C-alpha positions as YAML, in Angstrom:
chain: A
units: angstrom
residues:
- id: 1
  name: UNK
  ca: [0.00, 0.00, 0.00]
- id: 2
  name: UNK
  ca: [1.37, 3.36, -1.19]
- id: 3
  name: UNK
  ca: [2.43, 5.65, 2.06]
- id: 4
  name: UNK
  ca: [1.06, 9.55, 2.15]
- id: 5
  name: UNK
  ca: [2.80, 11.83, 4.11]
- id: 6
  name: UNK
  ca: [1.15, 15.00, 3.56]
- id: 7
  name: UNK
  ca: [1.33, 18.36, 5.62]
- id: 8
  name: UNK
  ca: [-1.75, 20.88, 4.71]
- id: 9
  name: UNK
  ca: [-1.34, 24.53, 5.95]
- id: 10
  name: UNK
  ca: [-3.93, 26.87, 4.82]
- id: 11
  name: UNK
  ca: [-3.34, 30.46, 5.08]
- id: 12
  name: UNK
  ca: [-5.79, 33.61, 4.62]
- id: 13
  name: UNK
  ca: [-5.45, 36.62, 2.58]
- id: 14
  name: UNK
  ca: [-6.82, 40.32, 4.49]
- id: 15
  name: UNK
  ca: [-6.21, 41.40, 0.92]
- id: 16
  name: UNK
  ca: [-9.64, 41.30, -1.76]
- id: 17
  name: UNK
  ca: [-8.70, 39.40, -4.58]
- id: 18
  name: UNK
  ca: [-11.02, 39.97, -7.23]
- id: 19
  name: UNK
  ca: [-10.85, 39.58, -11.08]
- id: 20
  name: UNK
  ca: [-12.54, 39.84, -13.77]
- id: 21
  name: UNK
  ca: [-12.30, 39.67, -17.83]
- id: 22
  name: UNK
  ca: [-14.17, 41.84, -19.80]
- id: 23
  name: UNK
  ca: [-16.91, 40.85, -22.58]
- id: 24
  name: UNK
  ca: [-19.72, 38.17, -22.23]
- id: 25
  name: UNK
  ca: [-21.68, 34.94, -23.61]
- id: 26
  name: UNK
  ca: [-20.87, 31.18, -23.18]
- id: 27
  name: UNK
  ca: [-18.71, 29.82, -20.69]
- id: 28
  name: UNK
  ca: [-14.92, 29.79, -21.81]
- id: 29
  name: UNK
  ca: [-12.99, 27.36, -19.65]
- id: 30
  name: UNK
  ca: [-10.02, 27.58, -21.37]
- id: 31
  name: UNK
  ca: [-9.41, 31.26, -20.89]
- id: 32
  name: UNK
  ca: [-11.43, 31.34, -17.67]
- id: 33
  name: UNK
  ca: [-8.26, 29.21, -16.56]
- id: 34
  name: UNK
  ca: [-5.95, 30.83, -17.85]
- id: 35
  name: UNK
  ca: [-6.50, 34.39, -16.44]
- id: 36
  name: UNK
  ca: [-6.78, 32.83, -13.39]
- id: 37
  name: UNK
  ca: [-3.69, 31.68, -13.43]
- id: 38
  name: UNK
  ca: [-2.66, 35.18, -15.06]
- id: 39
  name: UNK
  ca: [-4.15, 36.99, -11.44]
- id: 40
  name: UNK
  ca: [-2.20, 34.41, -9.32]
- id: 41
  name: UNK
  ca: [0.89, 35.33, -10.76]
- id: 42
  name: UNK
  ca: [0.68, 39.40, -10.47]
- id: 43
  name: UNK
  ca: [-1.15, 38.64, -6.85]
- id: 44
  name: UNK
  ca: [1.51, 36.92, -5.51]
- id: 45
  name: UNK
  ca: [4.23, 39.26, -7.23]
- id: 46
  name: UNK
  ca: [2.60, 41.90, -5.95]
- id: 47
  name: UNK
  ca: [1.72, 41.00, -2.55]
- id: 48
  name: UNK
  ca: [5.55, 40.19, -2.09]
- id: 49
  name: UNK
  ca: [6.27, 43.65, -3.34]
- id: 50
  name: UNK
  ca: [3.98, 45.33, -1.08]
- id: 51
  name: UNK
  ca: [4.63, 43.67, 2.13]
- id: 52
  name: UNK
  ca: [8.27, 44.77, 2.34]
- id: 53
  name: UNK
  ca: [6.49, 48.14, 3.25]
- id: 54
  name: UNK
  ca: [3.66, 46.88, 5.38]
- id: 55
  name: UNK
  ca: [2.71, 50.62, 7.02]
- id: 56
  name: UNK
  ca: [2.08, 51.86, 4.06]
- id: 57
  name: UNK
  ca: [-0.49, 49.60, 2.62]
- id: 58
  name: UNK
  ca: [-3.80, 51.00, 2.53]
- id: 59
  name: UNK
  ca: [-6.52, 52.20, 0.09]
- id: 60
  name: UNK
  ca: [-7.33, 49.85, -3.29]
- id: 61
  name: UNK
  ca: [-6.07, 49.76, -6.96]
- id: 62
  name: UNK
  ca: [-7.98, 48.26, -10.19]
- id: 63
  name: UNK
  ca: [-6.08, 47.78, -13.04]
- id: 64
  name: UNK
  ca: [-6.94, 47.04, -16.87]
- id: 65
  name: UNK
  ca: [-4.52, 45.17, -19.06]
- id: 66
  name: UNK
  ca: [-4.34, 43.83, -22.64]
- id: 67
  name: UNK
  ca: [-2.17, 40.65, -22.56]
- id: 68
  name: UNK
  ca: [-0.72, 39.77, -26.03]
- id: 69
  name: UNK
  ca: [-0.39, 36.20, -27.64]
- id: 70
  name: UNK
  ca: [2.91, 35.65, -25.88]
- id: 71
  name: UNK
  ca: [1.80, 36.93, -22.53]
- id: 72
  name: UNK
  ca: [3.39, 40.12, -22.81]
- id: 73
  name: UNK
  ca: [1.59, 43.01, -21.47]
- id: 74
  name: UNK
  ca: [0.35, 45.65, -24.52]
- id: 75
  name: UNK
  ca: [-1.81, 48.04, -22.53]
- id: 76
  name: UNK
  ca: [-2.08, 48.71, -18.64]
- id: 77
  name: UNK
  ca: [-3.52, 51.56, -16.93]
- id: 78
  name: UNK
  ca: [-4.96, 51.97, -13.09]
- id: 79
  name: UNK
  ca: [-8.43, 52.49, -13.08]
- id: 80
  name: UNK
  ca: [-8.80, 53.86, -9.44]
- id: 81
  name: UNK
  ca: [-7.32, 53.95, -6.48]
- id: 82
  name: UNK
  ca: [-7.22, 55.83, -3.02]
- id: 83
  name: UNK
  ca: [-4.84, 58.49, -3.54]
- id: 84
  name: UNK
  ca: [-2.20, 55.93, -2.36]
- id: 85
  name: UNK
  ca: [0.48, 56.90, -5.02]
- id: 86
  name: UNK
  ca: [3.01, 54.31, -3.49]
- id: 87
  name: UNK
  ca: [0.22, 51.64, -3.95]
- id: 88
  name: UNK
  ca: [-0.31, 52.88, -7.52]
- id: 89
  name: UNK
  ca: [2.80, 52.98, -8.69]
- id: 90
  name: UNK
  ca: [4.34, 49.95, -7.39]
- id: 91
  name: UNK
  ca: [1.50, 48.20, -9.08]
- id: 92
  name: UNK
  ca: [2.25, 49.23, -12.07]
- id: 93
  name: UNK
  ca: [6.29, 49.08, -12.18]
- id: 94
  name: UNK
  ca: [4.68, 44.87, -11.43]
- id: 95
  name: UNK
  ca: [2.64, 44.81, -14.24]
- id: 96
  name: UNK
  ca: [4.76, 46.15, -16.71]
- id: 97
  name: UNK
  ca: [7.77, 43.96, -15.53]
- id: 98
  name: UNK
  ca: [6.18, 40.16, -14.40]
- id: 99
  name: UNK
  ca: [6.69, 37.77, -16.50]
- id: 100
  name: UNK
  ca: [3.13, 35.78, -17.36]
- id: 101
  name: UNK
  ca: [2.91, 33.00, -19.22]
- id: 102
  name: UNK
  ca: [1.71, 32.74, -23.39]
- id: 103
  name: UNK
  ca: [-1.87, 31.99, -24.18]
- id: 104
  name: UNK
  ca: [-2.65, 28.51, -24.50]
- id: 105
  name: UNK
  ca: [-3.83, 27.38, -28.24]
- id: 106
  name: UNK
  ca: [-7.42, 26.74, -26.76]
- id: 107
  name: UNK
  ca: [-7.60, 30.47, -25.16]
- id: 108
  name: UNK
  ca: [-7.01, 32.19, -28.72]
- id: 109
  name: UNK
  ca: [-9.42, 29.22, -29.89]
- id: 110
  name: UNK
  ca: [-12.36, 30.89, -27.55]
- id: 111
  name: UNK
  ca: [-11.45, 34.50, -28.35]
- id: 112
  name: UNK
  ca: [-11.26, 34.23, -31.71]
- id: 113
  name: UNK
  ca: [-8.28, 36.45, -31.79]
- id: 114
  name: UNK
  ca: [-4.64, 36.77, -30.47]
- id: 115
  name: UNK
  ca: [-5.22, 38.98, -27.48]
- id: 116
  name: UNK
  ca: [-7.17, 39.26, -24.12]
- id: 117
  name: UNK
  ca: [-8.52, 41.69, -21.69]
- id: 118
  name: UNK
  ca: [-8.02, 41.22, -17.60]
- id: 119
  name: UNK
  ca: [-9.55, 43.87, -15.27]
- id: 120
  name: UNK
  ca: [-8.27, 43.11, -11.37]
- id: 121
  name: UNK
  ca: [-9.07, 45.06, -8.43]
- id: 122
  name: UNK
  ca: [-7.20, 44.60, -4.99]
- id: 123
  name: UNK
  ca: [-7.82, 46.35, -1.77]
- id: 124
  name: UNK
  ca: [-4.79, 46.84, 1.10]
- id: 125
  name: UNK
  ca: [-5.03, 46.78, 4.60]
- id: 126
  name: UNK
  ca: [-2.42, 46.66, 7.76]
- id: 127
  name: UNK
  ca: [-1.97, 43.38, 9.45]
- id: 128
  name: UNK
  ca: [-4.41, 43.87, 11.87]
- id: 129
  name: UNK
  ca: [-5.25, 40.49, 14.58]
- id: 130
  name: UNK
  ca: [-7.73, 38.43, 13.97]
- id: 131
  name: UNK
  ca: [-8.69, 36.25, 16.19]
- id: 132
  name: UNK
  ca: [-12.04, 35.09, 14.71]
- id: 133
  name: UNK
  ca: [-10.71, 34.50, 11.48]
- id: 134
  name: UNK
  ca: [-7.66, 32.45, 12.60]
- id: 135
  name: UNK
  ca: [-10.35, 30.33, 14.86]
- id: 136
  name: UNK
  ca: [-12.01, 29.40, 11.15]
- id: 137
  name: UNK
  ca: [-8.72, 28.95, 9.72]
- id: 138
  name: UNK
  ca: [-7.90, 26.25, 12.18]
- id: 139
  name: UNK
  ca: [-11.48, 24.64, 12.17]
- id: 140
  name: UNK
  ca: [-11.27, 24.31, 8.11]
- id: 141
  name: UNK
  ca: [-7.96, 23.11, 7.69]
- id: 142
  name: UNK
  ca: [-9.14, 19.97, 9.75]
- id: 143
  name: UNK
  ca: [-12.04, 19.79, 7.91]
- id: 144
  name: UNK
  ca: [-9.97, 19.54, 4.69]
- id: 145
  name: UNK
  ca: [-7.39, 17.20, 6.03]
- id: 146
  name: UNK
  ca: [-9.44, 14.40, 6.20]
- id: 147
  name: UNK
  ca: [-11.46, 14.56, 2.48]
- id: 148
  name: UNK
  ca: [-8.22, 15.76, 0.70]
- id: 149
  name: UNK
  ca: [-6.18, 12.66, 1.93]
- id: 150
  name: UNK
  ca: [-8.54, 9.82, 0.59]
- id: 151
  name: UNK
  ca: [-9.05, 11.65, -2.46]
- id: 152
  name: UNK
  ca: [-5.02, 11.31, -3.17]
- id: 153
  name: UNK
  ca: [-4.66, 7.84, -1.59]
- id: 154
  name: UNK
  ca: [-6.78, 6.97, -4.86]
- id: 155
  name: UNK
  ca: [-3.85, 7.83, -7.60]
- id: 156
  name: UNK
  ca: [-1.24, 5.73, -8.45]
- id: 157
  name: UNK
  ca: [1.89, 5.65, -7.51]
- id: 158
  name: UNK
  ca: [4.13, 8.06, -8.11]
- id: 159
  name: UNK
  ca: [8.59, 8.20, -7.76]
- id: 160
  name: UNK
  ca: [9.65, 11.44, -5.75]
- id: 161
  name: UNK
  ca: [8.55, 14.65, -3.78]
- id: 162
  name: UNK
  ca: [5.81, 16.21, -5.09]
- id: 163
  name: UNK
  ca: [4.84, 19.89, -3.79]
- id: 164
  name: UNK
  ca: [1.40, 20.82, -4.14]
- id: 165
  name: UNK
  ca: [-0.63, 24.50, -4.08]
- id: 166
  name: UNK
  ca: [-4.49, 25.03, -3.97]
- id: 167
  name: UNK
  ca: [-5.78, 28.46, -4.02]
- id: 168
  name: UNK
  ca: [-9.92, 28.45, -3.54]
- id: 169
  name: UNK
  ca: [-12.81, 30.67, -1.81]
- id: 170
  name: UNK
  ca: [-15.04, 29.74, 0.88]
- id: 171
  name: UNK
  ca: [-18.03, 31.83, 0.30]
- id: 172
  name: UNK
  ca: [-20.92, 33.10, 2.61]
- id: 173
  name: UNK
  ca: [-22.63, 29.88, 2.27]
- id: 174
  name: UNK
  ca: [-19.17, 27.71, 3.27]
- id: 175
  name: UNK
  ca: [-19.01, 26.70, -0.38]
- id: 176
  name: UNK
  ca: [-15.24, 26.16, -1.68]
- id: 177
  name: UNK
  ca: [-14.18, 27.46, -5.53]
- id: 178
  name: UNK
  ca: [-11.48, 26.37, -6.34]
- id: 179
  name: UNK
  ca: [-9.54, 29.06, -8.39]
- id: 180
  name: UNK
  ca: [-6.29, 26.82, -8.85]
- id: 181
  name: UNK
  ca: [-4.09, 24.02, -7.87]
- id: 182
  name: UNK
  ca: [-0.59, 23.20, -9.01]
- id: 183
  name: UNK
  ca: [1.44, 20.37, -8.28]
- id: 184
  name: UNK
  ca: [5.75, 20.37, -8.69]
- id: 185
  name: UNK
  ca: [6.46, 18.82, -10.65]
- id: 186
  name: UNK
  ca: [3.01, 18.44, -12.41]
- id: 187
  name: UNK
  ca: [0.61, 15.26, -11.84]
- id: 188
  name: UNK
  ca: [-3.12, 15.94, -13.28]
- id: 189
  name: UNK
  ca: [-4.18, 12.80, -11.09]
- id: 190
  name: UNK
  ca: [-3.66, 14.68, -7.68]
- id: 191
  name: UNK
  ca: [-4.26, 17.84, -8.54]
- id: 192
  name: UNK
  ca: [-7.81, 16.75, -9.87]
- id: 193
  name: UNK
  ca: [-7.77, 15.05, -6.39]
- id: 194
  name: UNK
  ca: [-7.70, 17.98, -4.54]
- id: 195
  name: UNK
  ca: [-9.81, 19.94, -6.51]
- id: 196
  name: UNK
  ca: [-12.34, 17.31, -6.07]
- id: 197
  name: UNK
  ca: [-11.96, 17.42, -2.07]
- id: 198
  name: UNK
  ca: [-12.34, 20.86, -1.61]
- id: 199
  name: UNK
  ca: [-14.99, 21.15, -3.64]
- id: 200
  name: UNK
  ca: [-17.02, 17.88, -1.52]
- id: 201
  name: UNK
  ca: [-16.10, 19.57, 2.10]
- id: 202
  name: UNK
  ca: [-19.13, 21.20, 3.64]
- id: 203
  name: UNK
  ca: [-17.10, 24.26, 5.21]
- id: 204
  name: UNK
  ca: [-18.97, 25.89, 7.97]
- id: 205
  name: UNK
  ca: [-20.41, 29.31, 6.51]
- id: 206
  name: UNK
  ca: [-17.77, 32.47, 7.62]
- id: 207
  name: UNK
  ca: [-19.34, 34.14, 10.17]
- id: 208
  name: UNK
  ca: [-19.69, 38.21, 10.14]
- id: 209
  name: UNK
  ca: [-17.01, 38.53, 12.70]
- id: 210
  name: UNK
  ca: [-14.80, 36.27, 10.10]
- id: 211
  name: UNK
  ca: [-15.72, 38.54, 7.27]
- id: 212
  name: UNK
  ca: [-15.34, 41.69, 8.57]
- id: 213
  name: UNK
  ca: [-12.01, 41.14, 9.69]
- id: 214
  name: UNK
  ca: [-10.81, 39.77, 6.81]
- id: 215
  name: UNK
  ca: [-12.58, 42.74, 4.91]
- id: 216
  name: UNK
  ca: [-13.88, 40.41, 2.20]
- id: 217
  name: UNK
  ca: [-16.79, 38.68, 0.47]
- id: 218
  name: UNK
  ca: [-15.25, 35.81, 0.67]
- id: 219
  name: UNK
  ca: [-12.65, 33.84, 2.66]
- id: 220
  name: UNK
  ca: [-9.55, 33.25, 0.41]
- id: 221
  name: UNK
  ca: [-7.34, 30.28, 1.16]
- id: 222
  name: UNK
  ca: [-4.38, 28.49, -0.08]
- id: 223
  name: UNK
  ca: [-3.52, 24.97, 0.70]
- id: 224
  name: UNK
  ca: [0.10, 23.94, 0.67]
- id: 225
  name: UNK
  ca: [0.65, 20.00, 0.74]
- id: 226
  name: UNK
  ca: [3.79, 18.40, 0.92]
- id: 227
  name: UNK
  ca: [3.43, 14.63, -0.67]
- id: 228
  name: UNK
  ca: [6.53, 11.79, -0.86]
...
């Protein structure tokens, strides 16, 4: 019988993380997927950015960009933001400098052209405590322990370390959607694992202490598991 040894720490944003892509009609998986993974990348860039000057983080910043076939950024411009020039301009010296990946064949398939629009919008707070909200953080990670481990004990085998990274919501309702999940080096079996799991878990719904601390709509999460 294969052996799982698998560590799960979930950690929660106080930043919104919202994004959206402009136009409309049928769903578009493909590029839904993509942009996605697009936001992830300039999140996390930018998050890293920001937090090496935590005091000054305040206010929010929305963004428009036009990414090209290659992933290169074309057009950017800030859309609003709360006189927090710092905020505004570090954004943008990320934008115009992260490197993103190239469409995928199937996302120029869907937009029936070599380009695509991504609006974002983030909001900044200080590091405030939160006691409620680290209470749910530690009652859902156990809750997710349990579902995400049978759902991997159900792929094969595999040789080696493999590092793995979900990024989901938990909305008002205790709902998980699951925005993402990576595995290094890559293994569709277990990443479909996990996305299954977290979308099975009934998570207790947020309570109004949990949301107003965090500031959001919406609890954001990211699971880090550890597999060999």
């Amino acid at each position: 019988m294969r052996r799982l040894a698998i560590s799960i720490l979930l950690t929660w944003s106080s930043s919104l993380f919202a994004q959206t892509w402009s136009g409309s009609g049928p769903h578009r998986p493909a590029t839904e997927s993509y942009l996605s993974h697009v936001g992830t990348i300039i999140f996390d860039t930018l998050g890293t950015e920001l937090n090496k000057h935590p005091e000054r983080l305040s206010g929010k910043v929305k963004v428009a960009l036009r990414l090209d076939r290659g992933g290169h950024v074309q057009v950017q411009k800030v859309l609003s933001s709360n006189s927090n020039q710092w905020v505004q301009d570090t954004t943008l010296r990320i934008v115009r400098t992260v490197k993103l990946p190239a469409m995928p064949k199937q996302v120029v398939a869907e937009q029936s052209h070599d380009w695509v629009d991504f609006q974002a919008e983030w909001s900044f707070e200080r590091n405030l405590p939160k006691p409620a909200a680290y209470a749910y953080q530690t009652q859902t990670s156990e809750l997710a322990r349990q579902p995400i481990m049978s759902e991997l004990a159900k792929c094969p085998a595999h040789g080696g370390a493999i590092s793995m990274k979900a990024v989901f919501e938990i909305d008002q309702l205790g709902r998980a959607h699951v925005i993402q999940v990576l595995s290094k080096p890559s293994n569709h079996c277990l990443e479909e694992a996990v996305r299954r799991a977290l979308n099975r878990t009934k998570f207790p719904p947020p309570s109004k202490k949990v949301l107003d601390e965090l500031g959001t709509p919406r609890v954001h999460a990211e699971a880090e598991l550890g597999i060999r």
